[in-house]
């Protein structure tokens, strides 16, 4: 049997709905149609009245979810694309993220963001929003890179009493497969060593984990052992695991698919430099997308985002320093 | 009569807040008052039952809060930043609330409470415990210009929720007059576009307000879906107490819209002999004494201590990144 990353998301939602009658899903085209990516396929029929089509109103969808959470529900909001969550931005960062701190009432909502680039998707169906949301206090930001994490971290997110921004990568939906969902092993907040090594550390998350592992495989032919750290959740960030890895390797590349100004990779470098400057044998490096909107044409898109080739190139420079 | 008593209580409390603000140094932040719209606000509030219905108030609803049943010390405690208030110094003045009692705490982004109150109703209905409860959300005429208002009202209409959207048209959004805020002649007509019921009421006239909200809330309770109501009045104060509202022309202040709803309500009470002069005077004295006691209590209470503040924005404390907040 082979399960995809997308099936993991569907199955986790099935399981969340089955376990707890307070869970419901709200989003555009998620009912009979089963969602733009079919992440809720069939769920409406299995859980009548709990998987509902929403009007094209991202602000009101999130507002409704927050109100429902106050009343004890545990809503999952599906944004059709992460990009459109910008319309619900105010509700997410000002209402959901401040509710517990201001009123002592927790806000258990999960907002699913189909994130990241795929060929031909262009500027408004390709964005990665994790860095934007991570900036705001009061939100948990998770970015699963594996089928197993997509399943267990979504279940964990729904069970958490705080608002979670669940960044699922569209590029992994169909390509990434596993034999089973495995066991629930690591909690949200803990990073994972995706590939062990001793010569350099790549700290990354989501689809870029796989680019980094392939780059590491390539460099192995030259005798280098590159360690890849999969953050899993970018907030909270597992700084202990990052520092332990940099302590082993002395070299850091922070890799992300989102825009280069600020963000998760800048945060990784800032924390390593602040807490582990003495561990570094070379200046830390960052690799992100280019500082333009995300292009439509495949040729441009492939050059806009980091790829195995550019990650390998960056690592060679880092290793040569 | 109950609405009138609420109006007096609200006006007395707010006059005190204005004085405290002008005296300086006591209150932590700004002061935002509902002077001129107590009749409309109280008339809504008396229809709602504490811990049964939901009220999502905006900044000028002291009267609705009192009528609804907000604990009497909450306003002063929040203005003074007392740790015993519901916001414990973390948020202030009109941003207070008790969400679990049906009184969510507003954020400053106007219009965004429409969908939140809708969500509270939606969840209760899904959980099978809505009963005959209704939710009311209030905002000014300027709030109707926001995308959040449109999305929220449309969503409430699609979900057929028992929501009252009570708009106060007090002629000015901060300093912006209505001719720069919307181009329609009648905001209540927008209801038609959402497929819901809409009506207007003279917000300066207590009896008309009470009748209107009696009908509107009854309609929502009985399953007629969202109800839009526009109350027309004039803000008899600045946007906040820092604002002298010198941009409001004298001609507007002297027009019928500028009538003080308190004076009209008092006349109406006397005409109907619901209370006499003496009883009104006694009630005003009671309210004044109560307000003085509230101030004395809230002032004495401890302010928040930054060294005792846990500085955690998540309820799951092990997920807070504590090292970055000190």
Coordinates of C-alpha atoms in Angstrom, one line a residue:
Chain A
X1 CA 0.0 0.0 0.0
X2 CA 1.2 3.5 -0.8
X3 CA -0.1 6.6 0.9
X4 CA 0.5 10.1 -0.4
X5 CA 1.0 13.3 1.5
X6 CA -2.4 14.5 0.4
X7 CA -4.0 11.3 1.6
X8 CA -2.3 11.8 4.9
X9 CA -4.1 15.2 5.2
X10 CA -7.4 13.7 4.2
X11 CA -7.0 10.8 6.6
X12 CA -5.9 13.0 9.5
X13 CA -9.0 15.1 9.0
X14 CA -11.2 12.0 8.8
X15 CA -9.6 10.8 12.1
X16 CA -10.0 14.2 13.8
X17 CA -13.7 14.4 12.8
X18 CA -14.2 10.8 13.9
X19 CA -12.6 11.3 17.3
X20 CA -14.1 14.5 18.4
X21 CA -17.6 15.8 17.5
X22 CA -16.5 19.4 18.2
X23 CA -14.3 19.3 15.1
X24 CA -15.6 20.7 11.9
X25 CA -14.1 21.9 8.6
X26 CA -15.0 25.2 6.9
X27 CA -13.6 26.2 3.5
X28 CA -14.3 27.0 -0.1
X29 CA -15.5 24.1 -2.3
X30 CA -14.7 21.5 0.4
X31 CA -18.1 19.9 0.6
X32 CA -19.5 17.9 -2.3
X33 CA -16.6 18.9 -4.5
X34 CA -14.1 17.6 -1.9
X35 CA -11.8 20.6 -2.1
X36 CA -9.6 22.1 -4.9
X37 CA -7.0 19.5 -4.1
X38 CA -9.5 16.8 -2.9
X39 CA -8.1 17.0 0.7
X40 CA -11.7 16.6 2.0
X41 CA -12.9 14.2 -0.6
X42 CA -15.9 12.2 0.7
X43 CA -15.7 13.8 4.2
X44 CA -19.0 15.7 3.8
X45 CA -20.9 12.5 3.3
X46 CA -19.2 10.7 6.2
X47 CA -19.7 13.6 8.6
X48 CA -22.9 15.3 7.6
X49 CA -23.2 19.0 8.6
X50 CA -19.6 19.1 9.7
X51 CA -17.8 19.8 6.4
X52 CA -19.2 23.0 5.0
X53 CA -18.7 25.1 1.9
X54 CA -17.9 28.6 2.8
X55 CA -18.5 31.8 0.8
X56 CA -15.3 33.4 -0.7
X57 CA -14.7 35.3 2.5
X58 CA -11.4 34.4 4.0
X59 CA -11.8 37.1 6.7
X60 CA -15.2 35.9 7.7
X61 CA -14.2 32.2 7.5
X62 CA -11.5 32.8 10.1
X63 CA -13.7 35.1 12.2
X64 CA -16.3 32.4 12.3
X65 CA -13.8 29.8 13.3
X66 CA -12.5 32.0 16.2
X67 CA -16.1 32.5 17.4
X68 CA -16.7 28.8 17.2
X69 CA -13.5 28.1 19.1
X70 CA -14.7 30.4 22.0
X71 CA -17.8 28.2 22.2
X72 CA -15.8 25.0 22.4
X73 CA -15.6 23.9 18.8
X74 CA -12.3 22.9 17.2
X75 CA -12.6 24.2 13.6
X76 CA -10.3 23.4 10.7
X77 CA -10.3 26.2 8.1
X78 CA -9.1 25.2 4.6
X79 CA -7.7 28.1 2.7
X80 CA -7.9 27.2 -1.0
X81 CA -4.4 28.5 -1.4
X82 CA -2.0 29.8 1.3
X83 CA -1.9 33.0 -0.8
X84 CA -5.5 33.8 -0.1
X85 CA -5.0 33.7 3.6
X86 CA -3.8 37.3 3.2
X87 CA -7.4 38.2 3.0
X88 CA -8.0 36.6 6.4
X89 CA -4.7 38.0 7.8
X90 CA -6.4 40.5 10.2
X91 CA -8.5 37.8 11.8
X92 CA -5.5 35.5 12.1
X93 CA -2.9 37.8 13.6
X94 CA -5.2 40.2 15.5
X95 CA -8.1 38.1 16.6
X96 CA -7.0 34.5 16.8
X97 CA -3.4 35.2 17.9
X98 CA -4.4 37.6 20.7
X99 CA -7.5 35.9 22.1
X100 CA -5.8 33.7 24.7
X101 CA -3.4 36.4 25.9
X102 CA -6.1 39.1 26.2
X103 CA -9.0 37.1 27.6
X104 CA -7.6 33.8 29.0
X105 CA -9.9 31.9 26.5
X106 CA -7.9 29.5 24.3
X107 CA -8.3 29.5 20.5
X108 CA -8.1 26.0 19.2
X109 CA -8.3 26.5 15.5
X110 CA -6.3 25.0 12.7
X111 CA -5.8 26.9 9.5
X112 CA -4.6 24.8 6.6
X113 CA -2.5 26.6 4.0
X114 CA -1.8 24.7 0.8
X115 CA 1.6 26.3 0.3
X116 CA 4.5 26.6 -1.9
X117 CA 5.2 26.6 -5.6
X118 CA 4.3 24.1 -8.3
X119 CA 5.1 24.6 -12.0
X120 CA 2.8 27.0 -13.8
X121 CA 1.0 28.3 -10.7
X122 CA 2.3 31.9 -10.8
X123 CA 2.4 34.7 -8.3
X124 CA -0.9 34.1 -6.5
X125 CA -1.1 30.3 -6.2
X126 CA 2.5 29.6 -5.0
X127 CA 3.3 31.5 -1.9
X128 CA 4.8 30.3 1.4
X129 CA 3.4 32.3 4.3
X130 CA 5.0 30.7 7.3
X131 CA 7.4 33.6 7.9
X132 CA 4.7 36.2 7.9
X133 CA 2.6 34.3 10.5
X134 CA 5.6 33.3 12.6
X135 CA 6.4 36.9 13.2
X136 CA 3.2 37.3 15.3
X137 CA 3.0 36.1 18.9
X138 CA 0.2 33.7 19.7
X139 CA 0.4 31.4 16.7
X140 CA 2.0 27.9 16.2
X141 CA 3.4 27.4 12.7
X142 CA 4.0 23.9 11.4
X143 CA 5.4 22.8 8.0
X144 CA 5.4 19.0 7.6
X145 CA 7.9 17.6 5.1
X146 CA 6.9 13.9 5.2
X147 CA 3.7 11.8 4.8
X148 CA 4.0 10.7 8.4
X149 CA 4.3 14.3 9.7
X150 CA 1.5 15.5 7.5
X151 CA -0.7 13.0 9.2
X152 CA 0.4 13.2 12.8
X153 CA 1.1 16.9 12.9
X154 CA -2.4 17.7 11.6
X155 CA -3.9 15.5 14.3
X156 CA -1.7 17.2 16.9
X157 CA -2.6 20.6 15.5
X158 CA -6.4 20.0 15.9
X159 CA -5.8 18.7 19.4
X160 CA -3.7 21.8 20.4
X161 CA -5.6 24.5 22.4
X162 CA -3.9 27.2 20.3
X163 CA -4.2 28.5 16.8
X164 CA -2.1 26.6 14.4
X165 CA -1.0 27.6 10.9
X166 CA -0.7 24.3 9.1
X167 CA 1.5 24.9 6.0
X168 CA 1.1 21.8 3.7
X169 CA 3.2 21.8 0.6
X170 CA 1.3 21.4 -2.7
X171 CA 4.4 20.1 -4.4
X172 CA 4.5 17.1 -2.0
X173 CA 0.7 16.3 -2.4
X174 CA 1.0 13.6 -5.0
X175 CA 4.7 12.8 -5.3
X176 CA 5.5 12.0 -1.7
X177 CA 4.5 8.5 -0.7
X178 CA 4.9 6.2 2.3
X179 CA 3.8 2.7 3.2
X180 CA 2.1 3.8 6.4
X181 CA 1.6 6.8 8.6
X182 CA 3.9 5.2 11.1
X183 CA 3.9 6.1 14.7
X184 CA 3.3 9.4 16.5
X185 CA 6.9 10.0 17.6
X186 CA 8.0 13.7 17.7
X187 CA 5.7 16.3 19.2
X188 CA 5.2 19.8 17.6
X189 CA 8.1 21.9 18.6
X190 CA 10.8 19.3 17.9
X191 CA 13.0 19.1 14.8
X192 CA 14.2 15.9 13.2
X193 CA 17.5 14.9 11.7
X194 CA 16.3 14.0 8.2
X195 CA 19.8 12.8 7.2
X196 CA 22.8 12.6 9.4
X197 CA 26.2 14.1 8.5
X198 CA 29.4 15.6 10.0
X199 CA 30.6 18.3 7.5
X200 CA 27.8 20.8 7.2
X201 CA 24.3 21.4 8.5
X202 CA 21.3 22.3 6.3
X203 CA 18.4 23.6 8.4
X204 CA 15.3 23.6 6.3
X205 CA 11.6 22.6 6.3
X206 CA 8.7 21.5 4.1
X207 CA 9.5 20.6 0.4
X208 CA 13.0 22.0 0.7
X209 CA 13.9 19.1 3.0
X210 CA 13.8 16.8 0.0
X211 CA 15.9 19.2 -2.2
X212 CA 18.4 19.3 0.7
X213 CA 18.6 15.5 1.1
X214 CA 19.1 15.1 -2.7
X215 CA 21.9 17.7 -2.6
X216 CA 23.4 15.9 0.3
X217 CA 23.3 12.6 -1.7
X218 CA 25.1 14.3 -4.5
X219 CA 27.8 15.7 -2.3
X220 CA 28.3 12.3 -0.8
X221 CA 29.9 11.2 -4.1
X222 CA 32.6 13.8 -3.4
X223 CA 33.1 12.4 0.1
X224 CA 31.1 15.0 2.1
X225 CA 28.6 14.1 4.8
X226 CA 25.9 16.8 5.0
X227 CA 23.4 16.7 7.8
X228 CA 19.8 17.9 7.1
X229 CA 17.7 19.2 9.9
X230 CA 13.9 19.2 9.2
X231 CA 12.4 21.9 11.5
X232 CA 8.9 20.4 11.2
X233 CA 7.5 23.4 13.2
X234 CA 9.1 26.7 12.4
X235 CA 7.5 28.2 15.5
X236 CA 8.3 27.2 18.0
X237 CA 11.8 26.6 16.6
X238 CA 13.8 23.7 18.0
X239 CA 17.0 25.7 18.5
X240 CA 18.6 22.9 20.6
X241 CA 18.5 20.4 17.8
X242 CA 19.9 23.1 15.4
X243 CA 22.7 24.0 17.7
X244 CA 23.6 20.4 18.4
X245 CA 23.9 19.8 14.7
X246 CA 26.0 22.9 14.1
X247 CA 28.2 21.8 17.0
X248 CA 28.8 18.6 15.1
X249 CA 29.5 20.1 11.7
X250 CA 30.7 23.7 12.3
X251 CA 28.9 24.9 9.1
X252 CA 25.3 26.1 8.5
X253 CA 23.1 26.6 5.5
X254 CA 19.6 27.9 6.3
X255 CA 17.3 26.9 3.4
X256 CA 13.8 28.0 2.6
X257 CA 11.5 28.4 -0.3
X258 CA 9.9 31.7 0.8
X259 CA 11.1 35.2 -0.1
X260 CA 14.6 36.2 1.1
X261 CA 13.9 39.3 3.2
X262 CA 13.7 38.2 6.9
X263 CA 11.8 35.1 7.6
X264 CA 12.6 31.6 8.9
X265 CA 16.0 31.3 7.4
X266 CA 17.1 34.7 8.8
X267 CA 15.8 33.6 12.2
X268 CA 17.8 30.3 12.0
X269 CA 21.0 32.2 11.2
X270 CA 20.3 34.8 13.9
X271 CA 19.8 32.2 16.6
X272 CA 22.8 30.2 15.6
X273 CA 25.0 33.3 15.5
X274 CA 23.6 34.5 18.8
X275 CA 23.8 31.3 20.8
X276 CA 26.4 29.3 18.9
X277 CA 28.8 31.7 17.3
X278 CA 31.7 29.7 18.8
X279 CA 30.5 26.6 17.0
X280 CA 30.9 28.0 13.5
X281 CA 33.9 27.4 11.4
X282 CA 32.5 29.4 8.5
X283 CA 30.1 32.3 8.0
X284 CA 26.5 30.9 8.0
X285 CA 24.7 31.0 4.7
X286 CA 21.1 31.5 3.6
X287 CA 19.4 30.3 0.5
X288 CA 15.9 31.4 -0.4
X289 CA 13.8 32.2 -3.4
X290 CA 14.6 35.3 -5.4
X291 CA 13.2 38.7 -4.3
X292 CA 10.5 38.9 -6.9
X293 CA 7.0 37.6 -7.2
X294 CA 6.8 33.9 -8.0
X295 CA 6.9 33.5 -11.8
X296 CA 4.5 31.6 -14.0
X297 CA 6.7 30.0 -16.6
X298 CA 8.3 26.8 -15.5
X299 CA 11.7 27.9 -16.7
X300 CA 11.5 31.1 -14.6
X301 CA 9.9 29.3 -11.7
X302 CA 12.7 26.7 -11.5
X303 CA 15.3 29.5 -11.4
X304 CA 13.3 31.5 -8.8
X305 CA 13.2 28.8 -6.1
X306 CA 16.1 26.9 -4.6
X307 CA 16.7 23.5 -6.3
X308 CA 19.0 20.6 -5.9
X309 CA 21.5 22.4 -8.1
X310 CA 21.6 25.7 -6.3
X311 CA 21.6 24.0 -2.9
X312 CA 24.5 21.8 -3.9
X313 CA 26.3 24.8 -5.2
X314 CA 25.7 26.7 -2.0
X315 CA 26.9 23.8 0.0
X316 CA 30.1 23.4 -2.0
X317 CA 30.9 27.1 -1.3
X318 CA 30.1 26.6 2.4
X319 CA 32.3 23.4 2.6
X320 CA 35.2 25.1 0.7
X321 CA 35.4 28.1 3.1
Chain B
X1 CA -38.1 52.5 32.3
X2 CA -35.4 49.8 32.6
X3 CA -33.7 51.2 29.5
X4 CA -33.8 54.7 31.0
X5 CA -32.2 53.6 34.2
X6 CA -29.5 51.9 32.2
X7 CA -29.0 55.1 30.2
X8 CA -28.6 57.2 33.3
X9 CA -26.1 54.7 34.7
X10 CA -24.1 54.7 31.5
X11 CA -24.1 58.5 31.2
X12 CA -23.0 58.9 34.8
X13 CA -20.2 56.4 34.4
X14 CA -19.0 58.0 31.2
X15 CA -19.1 61.5 32.6
X16 CA -16.9 60.3 35.4
X17 CA -14.5 58.7 32.9
X18 CA -14.4 62.0 30.9
X19 CA -13.5 63.8 34.1
X20 CA -10.9 61.4 35.1
X21 CA -9.3 61.7 31.6
X22 CA -9.3 65.5 31.7
X23 CA -7.8 65.4 35.2
X24 CA -5.0 63.3 33.8
X25 CA -2.7 60.8 35.2
X26 CA -5.2 58.3 36.5
X27 CA -6.4 56.3 33.6
X28 CA -3.9 54.3 31.5
X29 CA -5.1 55.1 28.0
X30 CA -7.7 56.9 26.0
X31 CA -11.4 57.2 26.8
X32 CA -14.2 56.5 24.3
X33 CA -17.7 57.4 25.1
X34 CA -21.2 56.6 23.8
X35 CA -22.7 60.0 24.7
X36 CA -25.7 60.6 22.4
X37 CA -26.4 56.9 21.6
X38 CA -27.3 55.6 25.0
X39 CA -31.0 55.2 24.0
X40 CA -30.2 53.0 21.0
X41 CA -27.5 51.0 22.9
X42 CA -29.7 50.5 26.1
X43 CA -32.7 49.5 24.0
X44 CA -30.6 46.7 22.4
X45 CA -29.0 45.6 25.7
X46 CA -32.2 45.2 27.6
X47 CA -33.3 42.6 25.0
X48 CA -30.3 40.4 25.7
X49 CA -29.8 37.9 28.5
X50 CA -26.4 37.4 30.1
X51 CA -24.8 34.0 29.6
X52 CA -27.6 33.2 27.2
X53 CA -27.3 35.6 24.3
X54 CA -24.2 37.1 22.8
X55 CA -23.2 40.8 22.5
X56 CA -20.3 41.9 20.5
X57 CA -20.2 45.6 21.4
X58 CA -18.2 48.4 19.7
X59 CA -16.6 51.3 21.5
X60 CA -19.8 53.3 22.3
X61 CA -21.9 50.6 24.0
X62 CA -21.5 51.2 27.7
X63 CA -25.3 51.2 28.0
X64 CA -25.7 47.9 26.1
X65 CA -23.0 46.4 28.3
X66 CA -24.7 47.4 31.5
X67 CA -28.1 46.3 30.3
X68 CA -26.7 42.9 29.1
X69 CA -25.1 42.3 32.5
X70 CA -21.4 43.0 32.3
X71 CA -20.0 42.9 35.8
X72 CA -20.3 46.5 37.1
X73 CA -16.6 46.8 38.1
X74 CA -15.3 45.6 34.7
X75 CA -15.2 49.1 33.0
X76 CA -13.3 50.9 35.8
X77 CA -11.0 48.0 36.4
X78 CA -10.1 47.9 32.7
X79 CA -9.7 51.6 32.4
X80 CA -7.4 51.6 35.4
X81 CA -5.6 48.4 34.3
X82 CA -6.4 46.5 37.5
X83 CA -5.2 42.9 37.6
X84 CA -8.6 42.0 39.0
X85 CA -10.4 43.2 35.8
X86 CA -11.0 40.8 33.0
X87 CA -8.2 42.1 30.9
X88 CA -5.6 42.3 33.7
X89 CA -3.8 45.2 32.2
X90 CA -3.1 43.3 29.0
X91 CA -5.8 45.3 27.1
X92 CA -7.8 48.3 28.1
X93 CA -10.8 50.6 28.1
X94 CA -13.4 49.5 25.5
X95 CA -11.5 46.3 24.5
X96 CA -12.7 44.4 27.5
X97 CA -14.9 41.3 27.4
X98 CA -15.9 38.0 28.9
X99 CA -16.1 35.7 25.9
X100 CA -17.3 32.7 27.9
X101 CA -20.2 34.7 29.2
X102 CA -21.3 35.8 25.7
X103 CA -19.4 39.1 25.7
X104 CA -16.4 38.9 23.3
X105 CA -13.6 41.5 23.6
X106 CA -13.5 43.6 20.5
X107 CA -10.3 44.2 18.6
X108 CA -9.8 47.6 17.0
X109 CA -10.3 46.4 13.4
X110 CA -13.9 47.5 12.8
X111 CA -16.2 45.0 11.2
X112 CA -14.2 42.0 12.4
X113 CA -16.6 41.1 15.2
X114 CA -19.5 40.4 12.8
X115 CA -18.1 37.0 11.7
X116 CA -16.8 36.2 15.2
X117 CA -20.2 36.6 16.8
X118 CA -21.6 34.6 13.9
X119 CA -19.1 31.9 14.7
X120 CA -20.2 31.7 18.3
X121 CA -23.8 31.3 17.2
X122 CA -22.8 28.8 14.5
X123 CA -21.0 26.6 17.0
X124 CA -23.8 26.6 19.5
X125 CA -26.2 25.6 16.7
X126 CA -23.9 22.8 15.6
X127 CA -23.5 21.6 19.2
X128 CA -27.3 21.6 19.5
X129 CA -27.5 24.1 22.3
X130 CA -28.4 27.4 20.6
X131 CA -32.0 27.3 21.8
X132 CA -33.6 30.7 21.3
X133 CA -30.3 32.6 21.9
X134 CA -29.4 35.5 19.6
X135 CA -26.2 37.4 18.9
X136 CA -25.9 41.1 18.5
X137 CA -23.0 42.9 17.0
X138 CA -22.7 46.6 16.9
X139 CA -20.7 49.1 14.9
X140 CA -20.8 52.6 13.6
X141 CA -21.7 53.7 10.1
X142 CA -18.1 53.9 9.2
X143 CA -17.7 50.2 10.0
X144 CA -20.1 49.4 7.1
X145 CA -17.4 50.5 4.7
X146 CA -15.1 47.6 5.7
X147 CA -14.6 44.4 3.8
X148 CA -15.0 42.5 7.1
X149 CA -18.5 43.9 7.5
X150 CA -19.5 42.8 4.1
X151 CA -18.0 39.3 4.4
X152 CA -19.4 38.9 7.9
X153 CA -23.0 40.0 7.1
X154 CA -23.0 37.9 3.9
X155 CA -21.7 34.9 5.8
X156 CA -24.3 35.3 8.6
X157 CA -27.0 35.5 5.9
X158 CA -25.7 32.4 4.1
X159 CA -25.7 30.5 7.4
X160 CA -29.1 32.0 8.4
X161 CA -27.9 32.9 11.9
X162 CA -29.9 34.7 14.5
X163 CA -27.7 37.8 14.4
X164 CA -28.7 41.4 15.0
X165 CA -26.4 43.8 13.2
X166 CA -27.0 47.1 15.0
X167 CA -25.3 50.0 13.2
X168 CA -25.2 53.4 14.8
X169 CA -25.2 56.1 12.2
X170 CA -23.8 58.9 14.4
X171 CA -22.9 61.0 11.3
X172 CA -19.1 60.9 11.9
X173 CA -16.5 58.2 11.7
X174 CA -13.8 59.9 13.8
X175 CA -13.8 63.2 11.8
X176 CA -15.2 61.9 8.5
X177 CA -18.7 62.9 7.6
X178 CA -21.1 60.5 5.9
X179 CA -20.7 62.1 2.5
X180 CA -17.2 60.8 2.4
X181 CA -18.2 57.4 3.9
X182 CA -20.9 56.0 1.7
X183 CA -22.9 57.1 -1.3
X184 CA -26.2 55.5 -0.6
X185 CA -29.1 57.4 0.9
X186 CA -30.2 54.7 3.2
X187 CA -27.8 52.2 4.8
X188 CA -30.7 49.9 5.7
X189 CA -31.4 49.2 2.1
X190 CA -28.2 47.3 2.0
X191 CA -30.0 44.5 3.8
X192 CA -31.9 43.7 0.6
X193 CA -28.6 43.0 -1.1
X194 CA -27.7 40.5 1.6
X195 CA -31.1 38.9 1.5
X196 CA -31.9 39.9 5.1
X197 CA -34.3 42.3 6.8
X198 CA -33.3 45.9 7.4
X199 CA -34.8 48.9 9.1
X200 CA -34.1 52.4 10.4
X201 CA -34.9 53.9 13.7
X202 CA -34.5 57.4 15.3
X203 CA -31.7 56.8 17.7
X204 CA -32.5 59.9 19.7
X205 CA -35.9 58.6 20.7
X206 CA -35.8 56.0 23.5
X207 CA -39.4 54.7 23.0
X208 CA -38.9 54.2 19.3
X209 CA -35.6 52.4 19.9
X210 CA -37.1 50.1 22.5
X211 CA -40.0 49.2 20.2
X212 CA -37.6 48.7 17.2
X213 CA -35.2 46.4 19.1
X214 CA -38.1 44.5 20.7
X215 CA -39.3 43.6 17.1
X216 CA -35.8 43.0 15.7
X217 CA -34.6 40.7 18.5
X218 CA -38.0 38.9 18.4
X219 CA -37.6 38.3 14.7
X220 CA -34.0 37.0 15.1
X221 CA -35.1 34.7 18.0
X222 CA -38.0 33.3 16.0
X223 CA -35.8 32.2 13.1
X224 CA -36.1 35.1 10.6
X225 CA -32.3 35.2 10.2
X226 CA -30.0 38.2 10.4
X227 CA -31.5 41.6 11.1
X228 CA -29.8 44.9 10.1
X229 CA -30.9 47.9 12.0
X230 CA -29.6 51.5 11.6
X231 CA -30.1 54.0 14.4
X232 CA -29.7 57.6 13.5
X233 CA -28.2 60.0 16.0
X234 CA -25.2 62.3 16.6
X235 CA -22.1 61.6 18.5
X236 CA -22.3 64.2 21.3
X237 CA -18.6 63.9 22.1
X238 CA -15.3 63.5 20.3
X239 CA -14.2 60.2 18.8
X240 CA -12.3 59.9 22.0
X241 CA -11.9 62.4 24.8
X242 CA -8.7 63.6 23.2
X243 CA -10.8 64.9 20.3
X244 CA -12.8 68.2 20.7
X245 CA -14.9 67.3 17.6
X246 CA -14.6 70.9 16.4
X247 CA -15.3 69.6 12.9
X248 CA -19.0 69.1 13.6
X249 CA -20.8 72.2 12.5
X250 CA -23.1 74.0 14.9
X251 CA -25.9 73.6 12.4
X252 CA -25.7 69.8 12.7
X253 CA -25.6 70.0 16.5
X254 CA -28.7 72.1 16.5
X255 CA -30.6 69.9 14.0
X256 CA -33.0 67.2 15.1
X257 CA -30.3 64.6 14.8
X258 CA -28.3 66.5 17.4
X259 CA -30.9 66.1 20.1
X260 CA -29.6 64.5 23.3
X261 CA -31.4 61.2 23.7
X262 CA -31.0 61.5 27.5
X263 CA -33.2 64.7 27.6
X264 CA -35.8 63.2 25.3
X265 CA -35.9 60.0 27.3
X266 CA -36.4 61.9 30.6
X267 CA -39.3 63.8 29.1
X268 CA -40.8 60.6 27.8
X269 CA -40.5 59.0 31.3
X270 CA -42.1 61.9 32.9
X271 CA -44.9 62.2 30.3
X272 CA -45.8 58.6 30.9
X273 CA -45.5 58.9 34.6
X274 CA -43.2 55.9 34.7
X275 CA -41.0 57.8 37.2
X276 CA -41.4 61.3 38.8
X277 CA -38.8 64.0 39.2
X278 CA -37.9 62.8 42.6
X279 CA -37.4 59.3 41.6
X280 CA -35.3 60.3 38.7
X281 CA -33.1 62.5 40.9
X282 CA -32.8 59.7 43.4
X283 CA -31.7 57.3 40.6
X284 CA -29.1 59.8 39.4
X285 CA -27.7 60.1 42.9
X286 CA -27.6 56.3 43.3
X287 CA -25.7 56.0 40.0
X288 CA -23.3 58.8 41.0
X289 CA -22.6 57.1 44.4
X290 CA -22.1 53.7 42.7
X291 CA -19.7 55.2 40.2
X292 CA -17.6 56.8 42.9
X293 CA -17.4 53.5 44.7
X294 CA -16.3 51.8 41.5
X295 CA -13.6 54.3 41.0
X296 CA -12.4 54.1 44.6
X297 CA -12.3 50.3 44.3
X298 CA -10.5 50.1 41.0
X299 CA -8.0 52.8 41.9
X300 CA -6.9 50.9 45.0
X301 CA -6.4 47.6 43.2
X302 CA -3.0 46.4 42.1
X303 CA -1.6 47.3 38.7
X304 CA 0.0 44.5 36.6
X305 CA 3.6 43.6 37.6
X306 CA 5.9 43.0 34.6
X307 CA 8.0 40.7 36.7
X308 CA 5.0 38.5 37.6
X309 CA 3.6 38.5 34.0
X310 CA 4.4 35.2 32.5
X311 CA 4.7 36.7 29.0
X312 CA 3.1 33.8 27.2
X313 CA 0.9 34.2 24.2
X314 CA 0.0 30.5 23.9
X315 CA -2.1 28.5 26.3
X316 CA 0.2 25.5 25.6
X317 CA 3.1 26.9 27.7
X318 CA 5.7 24.4 26.6
X319 CA 5.3 25.7 23.0
X320 CA 6.2 29.3 24.0
X321 CA 9.6 30.5 23.0
X322 CA 10.4 32.0 26.4
X323 CA 14.0 32.9 25.8
X324 CA 13.1 35.4 23.2
X325 CA 10.6 37.4 25.3
X326 CA 12.8 38.5 28.2

